[in-house]
């Protein structure tokens, strides 16, 4: 291991001036010190990972580099020369480009328009033909094939990411920053992205990769800078480190990267879906006949690329979205037409995908969020009036049990970190002793520590007999928690299998459609991967029948 | 009463069609301003106030200087100025843009009423103020019917018609137009590319003020040839409706303004015929509601319309 003491940015002898140096970057938001004398050095043509838990200051550091936030202290040097970055315009001029975690694309505009925006060809008039031509040339030169005239909103996320990449290449950036680029990609798309990154580095670019996925750090980076609580927690050479070591640096203690899980003790069937269909918000069919069953003591994981019906599935079960066909049985009762409250009373708990929009009332105090849904039942309401003593009592118990920080039930939920907000949701949903839980993206955006905590809670409840339907776009999460893995694609469960025998590669293929039936650019890659696996049936065409877990 | 016959005779009147253009002109100017402002993401319901300010100050300057150019300039500048207030409130101070717009409308109403009383209390605005010129087109002027419709229209009518393709070209074919639309749809994306969201939004809000101000000057200097309290009487709100009806597109907005102008002109031409002209005058608005309710499809505003932008959020 080549851990360098925090603050020490010295390089081994023989290495030229780093391409990028950030020295002593300090930034506070109110009383929170987001960056405390953070140093970062990135060598020319290096793939450099920056890792850290949520709130460790990675995004702040990168936003400072890109001029979106102004540091209180510190300096930035490019090729040894100090640069002043007052805004994105300066960053672009300094050769810095950023692919943001949430794509910064105008959905209603074309690929070409998005790429040239801000540096458009033409005089007063916009030279559209030139824009299309330049973008086409660029995409061919870098092998990022995309139709310059396509409207961005019609493109799959993997392709939208290429558009983001084209944007920074169009500006001639040499230093490319990727903020959590794989969060929205399938494993195959991730591999493809990594190939592209290696190609770019080969072509003279330098890459900074922000991530929390340690296997990606290991797979692609040369060095990794670890941040913890706004400070440097070491610089490691990837070749001489290991995921547990990085995790320890990130969290400051030993972390279980994979929660221990005993053999499942399956009980009676708690949740059953038969031929469930439902529409998306736009009125299109989102669920095309889902068959699924979850038993007591079992975690069934739904793997899939976002947007294949997961959201609609969770909402259909929770009673938030009407189903157009089929049946949903909760402990043997058909609840398909019952309202959400009745289903909750019947033992259903729900961790929604978006904790801000659905999981919490952010301006409300933590204690009120902890009893939402039960607020009109005893003991929290007596004769139609709120029973504050009972509310306080429940809140204090849950805050202690789930280690919600700060341990103040009177704080507004909005003041908590993402991890603690999610603990509030999980605590509430488990508090009423549910029989069935639908957990949609339960650890989205959470750091290693909070993720570990939530995973342990879920495993423990499963061991106590809870039936859990886990919906996650993180394949790692699916694998580490599920007893059964079901792959969803275009509103159908294309296959379900015991997780013990499930193959990662195969699940990735199923998530991507399993066959070259669409014209998506991943098709060739799917075919190649399938050929490599020697499983001709995967490339053959039809999905693998309706799986019932 | 021979309804068909009456209507047919009215439809054959050049007055009806000339009036349509005349009534549509100020609406068009204001609606185009609204389109530009909202395309950049600033909701603008203040066209009414901007027009009123333009109407008053053009008359004030006209009465003082008897110079039509100065009077027109004053209307445009004052419209732009009051729009800048809306800009500061909704862009820098991130106020609720509906509230700010309403405040501008009330401010304009109070301000112009007060100044009206202060300057012209006893006698009303003078009758010898100059008017915006009409444009006599030599040959067309003599063609029957057509000549009476477009042969002798006001300069502002022509300007408003000319402004429509210009605004379209500006928004959809220029580099700045692309930036404006990007800022209105996804300001953060524009910001990360080094485009100043604030600068674009100020530009667009002030442009809307300039256009509305000119529309107001036309109402006071040429249509009414005077100023009276609250003389715009809702024209700015009709322009707002036209903007939405026209789906935030200059051409759509213009067509909607023509429809509204036609309604007003028809109402006036029906006076004295025994026809319930108020009812007729109401039809375009009824049509708007019906159309918005589903017949032309849902009107989709720019995605970031009305959402204040905070740099470095």
PDB file of C-alpha atoms in Angstrom, chain B residues 138-282:
ATOM      1  CA  UNK B 138     -49.823  53.458 -53.058  1.00  0.00           C
ATOM      2  CA  UNK B 139     -51.027  50.706 -55.399  1.00  0.00           C
ATOM      3  CA  UNK B 140     -52.697  48.375 -52.934  1.00  0.00           C
ATOM      4  CA  UNK B 141     -54.460  51.392 -51.531  1.00  0.00           C
ATOM      5  CA  UNK B 142     -56.622  51.553 -54.643  1.00  0.00           C
ATOM      6  CA  UNK B 143     -57.571  47.903 -54.875  1.00  0.00           C
ATOM      7  CA  UNK B 144     -61.144  47.573 -53.677  1.00  0.00           C
ATOM      8  CA  UNK B 145     -61.633  45.735 -50.383  1.00  0.00           C
ATOM      9  CA  UNK B 146     -57.943  44.737 -50.028  1.00  0.00           C
ATOM     10  CA  UNK B 147     -57.006  48.387 -50.123  1.00  0.00           C
ATOM     11  CA  UNK B 148     -59.481  49.178 -47.366  1.00  0.00           C
ATOM     12  CA  UNK B 149     -58.149  46.308 -45.236  1.00  0.00           C
ATOM     13  CA  UNK B 150     -54.388  46.733 -45.524  1.00  0.00           C
ATOM     14  CA  UNK B 151     -53.839  49.766 -47.725  1.00  0.00           C
ATOM     15  CA  UNK B 152     -53.944  52.286 -44.914  1.00  0.00           C
ATOM     16  CA  UNK B 153     -52.941  50.538 -41.721  1.00  0.00           C
ATOM     17  CA  UNK B 154     -50.977  51.991 -38.866  1.00  0.00           C
ATOM     18  CA  UNK B 155     -47.207  51.609 -38.800  1.00  0.00           C
ATOM     19  CA  UNK B 156     -47.441  49.625 -35.561  1.00  0.00           C
ATOM     20  CA  UNK B 157     -49.777  47.113 -37.199  1.00  0.00           C
ATOM     21  CA  UNK B 158     -47.118  46.437 -39.790  1.00  0.00           C
ATOM     22  CA  UNK B 159     -44.422  46.347 -37.144  1.00  0.00           C
ATOM     23  CA  UNK B 160     -46.387  43.815 -35.136  1.00  0.00           C
ATOM     24  CA  UNK B 161     -46.863  41.595 -38.170  1.00  0.00           C
ATOM     25  CA  UNK B 162     -43.201  41.911 -39.058  1.00  0.00           C
ATOM     26  CA  UNK B 163     -42.245  41.096 -35.477  1.00  0.00           C
ATOM     27  CA  UNK B 164     -43.851  37.652 -35.691  1.00  0.00           C
ATOM     28  CA  UNK B 165     -41.446  35.946 -38.111  1.00  0.00           C
ATOM     29  CA  UNK B 166     -38.635  37.943 -36.585  1.00  0.00           C
ATOM     30  CA  UNK B 167     -39.412  36.628 -33.104  1.00  0.00           C
ATOM     31  CA  UNK B 168     -39.709  33.116 -34.488  1.00  0.00           C
ATOM     32  CA  UNK B 169     -36.383  33.412 -36.254  1.00  0.00           C
ATOM     33  CA  UNK B 170     -34.822  34.892 -33.141  1.00  0.00           C
ATOM     34  CA  UNK B 171     -35.970  32.049 -30.911  1.00  0.00           C
ATOM     35  CA  UNK B 172     -35.540  29.126 -33.261  1.00  0.00           C
ATOM     36  CA  UNK B 173     -32.821  30.015 -35.704  1.00  0.00           C
ATOM     37  CA  UNK B 174     -30.255  32.103 -33.883  1.00  0.00           C
ATOM     38  CA  UNK B 175     -27.533  31.110 -31.457  1.00  0.00           C
ATOM     39  CA  UNK B 176     -28.950  33.336 -28.743  1.00  0.00           C
ATOM     40  CA  UNK B 177     -32.385  31.806 -29.349  1.00  0.00           C
ATOM     41  CA  UNK B 178     -31.010  28.329 -28.730  1.00  0.00           C
ATOM     42  CA  UNK B 179     -29.515  29.570 -25.484  1.00  0.00           C
ATOM     43  CA  UNK B 180     -32.772  31.215 -24.450  1.00  0.00           C
ATOM     44  CA  UNK B 181     -34.719  28.029 -24.985  1.00  0.00           C
ATOM     45  CA  UNK B 182     -32.059  25.983 -23.189  1.00  0.00           C
ATOM     46  CA  UNK B 183     -32.251  28.347 -20.215  1.00  0.00           C
ATOM     47  CA  UNK B 184     -36.032  28.029 -20.172  1.00  0.00           C
ATOM     48  CA  UNK B 185     -35.943  24.257 -20.356  1.00  0.00           C
ATOM     49  CA  UNK B 186     -32.940  23.339 -18.262  1.00  0.00           C
ATOM     50  CA  UNK B 187     -31.105  26.326 -16.775  1.00  0.00           C
ATOM     51  CA  UNK B 188     -28.572  24.173 -14.986  1.00  0.00           C
ATOM     52  CA  UNK B 189     -27.514  22.543 -18.238  1.00  0.00           C
ATOM     53  CA  UNK B 190     -27.000  25.965 -19.753  1.00  0.00           C
ATOM     54  CA  UNK B 191     -25.117  27.162 -16.686  1.00  0.00           C
ATOM     55  CA  UNK B 192     -22.715  24.225 -16.784  1.00  0.00           C
ATOM     56  CA  UNK B 193     -21.871  25.195 -20.355  1.00  0.00           C
ATOM     57  CA  UNK B 194     -20.880  28.666 -19.303  1.00  0.00           C
ATOM     58  CA  UNK B 195     -24.095  30.401 -20.327  1.00  0.00           C
ATOM     59  CA  UNK B 196     -25.220  33.109 -17.917  1.00  0.00           C
ATOM     60  CA  UNK B 197     -28.760  32.170 -16.963  1.00  0.00           C
ATOM     61  CA  UNK B 198     -29.384  35.494 -15.297  1.00  0.00           C
ATOM     62  CA  UNK B 199     -28.167  37.565 -18.228  1.00  0.00           C
ATOM     63  CA  UNK B 200     -30.344  35.646 -20.685  1.00  0.00           C
ATOM     64  CA  UNK B 201     -33.387  35.950 -18.451  1.00  0.00           C
ATOM     65  CA  UNK B 202     -32.946  39.674 -17.921  1.00  0.00           C
ATOM     66  CA  UNK B 203     -32.565  40.169 -21.631  1.00  0.00           C
ATOM     67  CA  UNK B 204     -35.786  38.301 -22.345  1.00  0.00           C
ATOM     68  CA  UNK B 205     -37.869  39.910 -19.599  1.00  0.00           C
ATOM     69  CA  UNK B 206     -36.747  43.380 -20.670  1.00  0.00           C
ATOM     70  CA  UNK B 207     -37.432  42.547 -24.319  1.00  0.00           C
ATOM     71  CA  UNK B 208     -40.968  41.630 -23.311  1.00  0.00           C
ATOM     72  CA  UNK B 209     -41.278  45.012 -21.592  1.00  0.00           C
ATOM     73  CA  UNK B 210     -40.098  46.864 -24.683  1.00  0.00           C
ATOM     74  CA  UNK B 211     -42.618  45.079 -26.878  1.00  0.00           C
ATOM     75  CA  UNK B 212     -45.506  45.520 -24.434  1.00  0.00           C
ATOM     76  CA  UNK B 213     -44.612  49.195 -24.034  1.00  0.00           C
ATOM     77  CA  UNK B 214     -44.862  49.714 -27.759  1.00  0.00           C
ATOM     78  CA  UNK B 215     -48.207  47.926 -27.756  1.00  0.00           C
ATOM     79  CA  UNK B 216     -49.368  50.315 -25.044  1.00  0.00           C
ATOM     80  CA  UNK B 217     -48.206  53.369 -27.009  1.00  0.00           C
ATOM     81  CA  UNK B 218     -50.212  52.161 -29.975  1.00  0.00           C
ATOM     82  CA  UNK B 219     -53.335  51.886 -27.818  1.00  0.00           C
ATOM     83  CA  UNK B 220     -53.024  55.389 -26.409  1.00  0.00           C
ATOM     84  CA  UNK B 221     -51.412  57.373 -29.236  1.00  0.00           C
ATOM     85  CA  UNK B 222     -53.213  55.839 -32.182  1.00  0.00           C
ATOM     86  CA  UNK B 223     -56.329  53.944 -31.155  1.00  0.00           C
ATOM     87  CA  UNK B 224     -57.646  56.156 -28.354  1.00  0.00           C
ATOM     88  CA  UNK B 225     -55.554  59.252 -29.038  1.00  0.00           C
ATOM     89  CA  UNK B 226     -55.597  59.893 -25.309  1.00  0.00           C
ATOM     90  CA  UNK B 227     -54.885  58.253 -22.014  1.00  0.00           C
ATOM     91  CA  UNK B 228     -57.494  57.281 -19.474  1.00  0.00           C
ATOM     92  CA  UNK B 229     -57.244  55.259 -16.275  1.00  0.00           C
ATOM     93  CA  UNK B 230     -56.802  51.529 -16.833  1.00  0.00           C
ATOM     94  CA  UNK B 231     -57.248  52.022 -20.553  1.00  0.00           C
ATOM     95  CA  UNK B 232     -55.615  48.714 -21.507  1.00  0.00           C
ATOM     96  CA  UNK B 233     -58.595  47.043 -19.803  1.00  0.00           C
ATOM     97  CA  UNK B 234     -57.221  43.527 -19.907  1.00  0.00           C
ATOM     98  CA  UNK B 235     -55.384  43.582 -23.229  1.00  0.00           C
ATOM     99  CA  UNK B 236     -52.266  42.289 -21.480  1.00  0.00           C
ATOM    100  CA  UNK B 237     -54.193  39.345 -20.087  1.00  0.00           C
ATOM    101  CA  UNK B 238     -55.669  38.588 -23.483  1.00  0.00           C
ATOM    102  CA  UNK B 239     -52.122  38.583 -24.813  1.00  0.00           C
ATOM    103  CA  UNK B 240     -51.229  36.177 -22.029  1.00  0.00           C
ATOM    104  CA  UNK B 241     -54.036  33.865 -23.097  1.00  0.00           C
ATOM    105  CA  UNK B 242     -52.875  34.151 -26.704  1.00  0.00           C
ATOM    106  CA  UNK B 243     -49.373  33.154 -25.674  1.00  0.00           C
ATOM    107  CA  UNK B 244     -50.649  29.998 -23.984  1.00  0.00           C
ATOM    108  CA  UNK B 245     -53.150  29.272 -26.743  1.00  0.00           C
ATOM    109  CA  UNK B 246     -50.307  29.667 -29.214  1.00  0.00           C
ATOM    110  CA  UNK B 247     -48.238  27.188 -27.215  1.00  0.00           C
ATOM    111  CA  UNK B 248     -45.405  29.562 -26.478  1.00  0.00           C
ATOM    112  CA  UNK B 249     -44.674  29.877 -30.189  1.00  0.00           C
ATOM    113  CA  UNK B 250     -44.620  33.307 -31.883  1.00  0.00           C
ATOM    114  CA  UNK B 251     -46.651  32.128 -34.844  1.00  0.00           C
ATOM    115  CA  UNK B 252     -49.215  30.339 -32.721  1.00  0.00           C
ATOM    116  CA  UNK B 253     -49.478  33.360 -30.469  1.00  0.00           C
ATOM    117  CA  UNK B 254     -50.012  35.618 -33.478  1.00  0.00           C
ATOM    118  CA  UNK B 255     -52.801  33.420 -34.815  1.00  0.00           C
ATOM    119  CA  UNK B 256     -54.437  33.486 -31.404  1.00  0.00           C
ATOM    120  CA  UNK B 257     -54.147  37.281 -31.338  1.00  0.00           C
ATOM    121  CA  UNK B 258     -55.790  37.438 -34.756  1.00  0.00           C
ATOM    122  CA  UNK B 259     -58.640  35.328 -33.410  1.00  0.00           C
ATOM    123  CA  UNK B 260     -59.064  37.623 -30.418  1.00  0.00           C
ATOM    124  CA  UNK B 261     -58.744  40.706 -32.630  1.00  0.00           C
ATOM    125  CA  UNK B 262     -61.389  39.260 -34.892  1.00  0.00           C
ATOM    126  CA  UNK B 263     -63.686  38.721 -31.920  1.00  0.00           C
ATOM    127  CA  UNK B 264     -63.331  42.325 -30.832  1.00  0.00           C
ATOM    128  CA  UNK B 265     -63.784  43.646 -34.345  1.00  0.00           C
ATOM    129  CA  UNK B 266     -66.828  41.479 -34.903  1.00  0.00           C
ATOM    130  CA  UNK B 267     -68.331  42.698 -31.661  1.00  0.00           C
ATOM    131  CA  UNK B 268     -67.954  46.298 -32.755  1.00  0.00           C
ATOM    132  CA  UNK B 269     -69.268  45.673 -36.248  1.00  0.00           C
ATOM    133  CA  UNK B 270     -72.305  43.925 -34.817  1.00  0.00           C
ATOM    134  CA  UNK B 271     -73.255  46.939 -32.742  1.00  0.00           C
ATOM    135  CA  UNK B 272     -76.514  48.369 -33.888  1.00  0.00           C
ATOM    136  CA  UNK B 273     -77.521  45.297 -35.845  1.00  0.00           C
ATOM    137  CA  UNK B 274     -79.663  43.979 -33.004  1.00  0.00           C
ATOM    138  CA  UNK B 275     -77.258  41.110 -32.593  1.00  0.00           C
ATOM    139  CA  UNK B 276     -76.140  40.361 -29.031  1.00  0.00           C
ATOM    140  CA  UNK B 277     -72.662  41.732 -29.751  1.00  0.00           C
ATOM    141  CA  UNK B 278     -71.316  41.141 -26.238  1.00  0.00           C
ATOM    142  CA  UNK B 279     -72.042  37.483 -26.755  1.00  0.00           C
ATOM    143  CA  UNK B 280     -70.176  37.491 -30.033  1.00  0.00           C
ATOM    144  CA  UNK B 281     -67.280  39.346 -28.511  1.00  0.00           C
ATOM    145  CA  UNK B 282     -67.057  36.624 -25.897  1.00  0.00           C
TER     146      UNK B 282
END
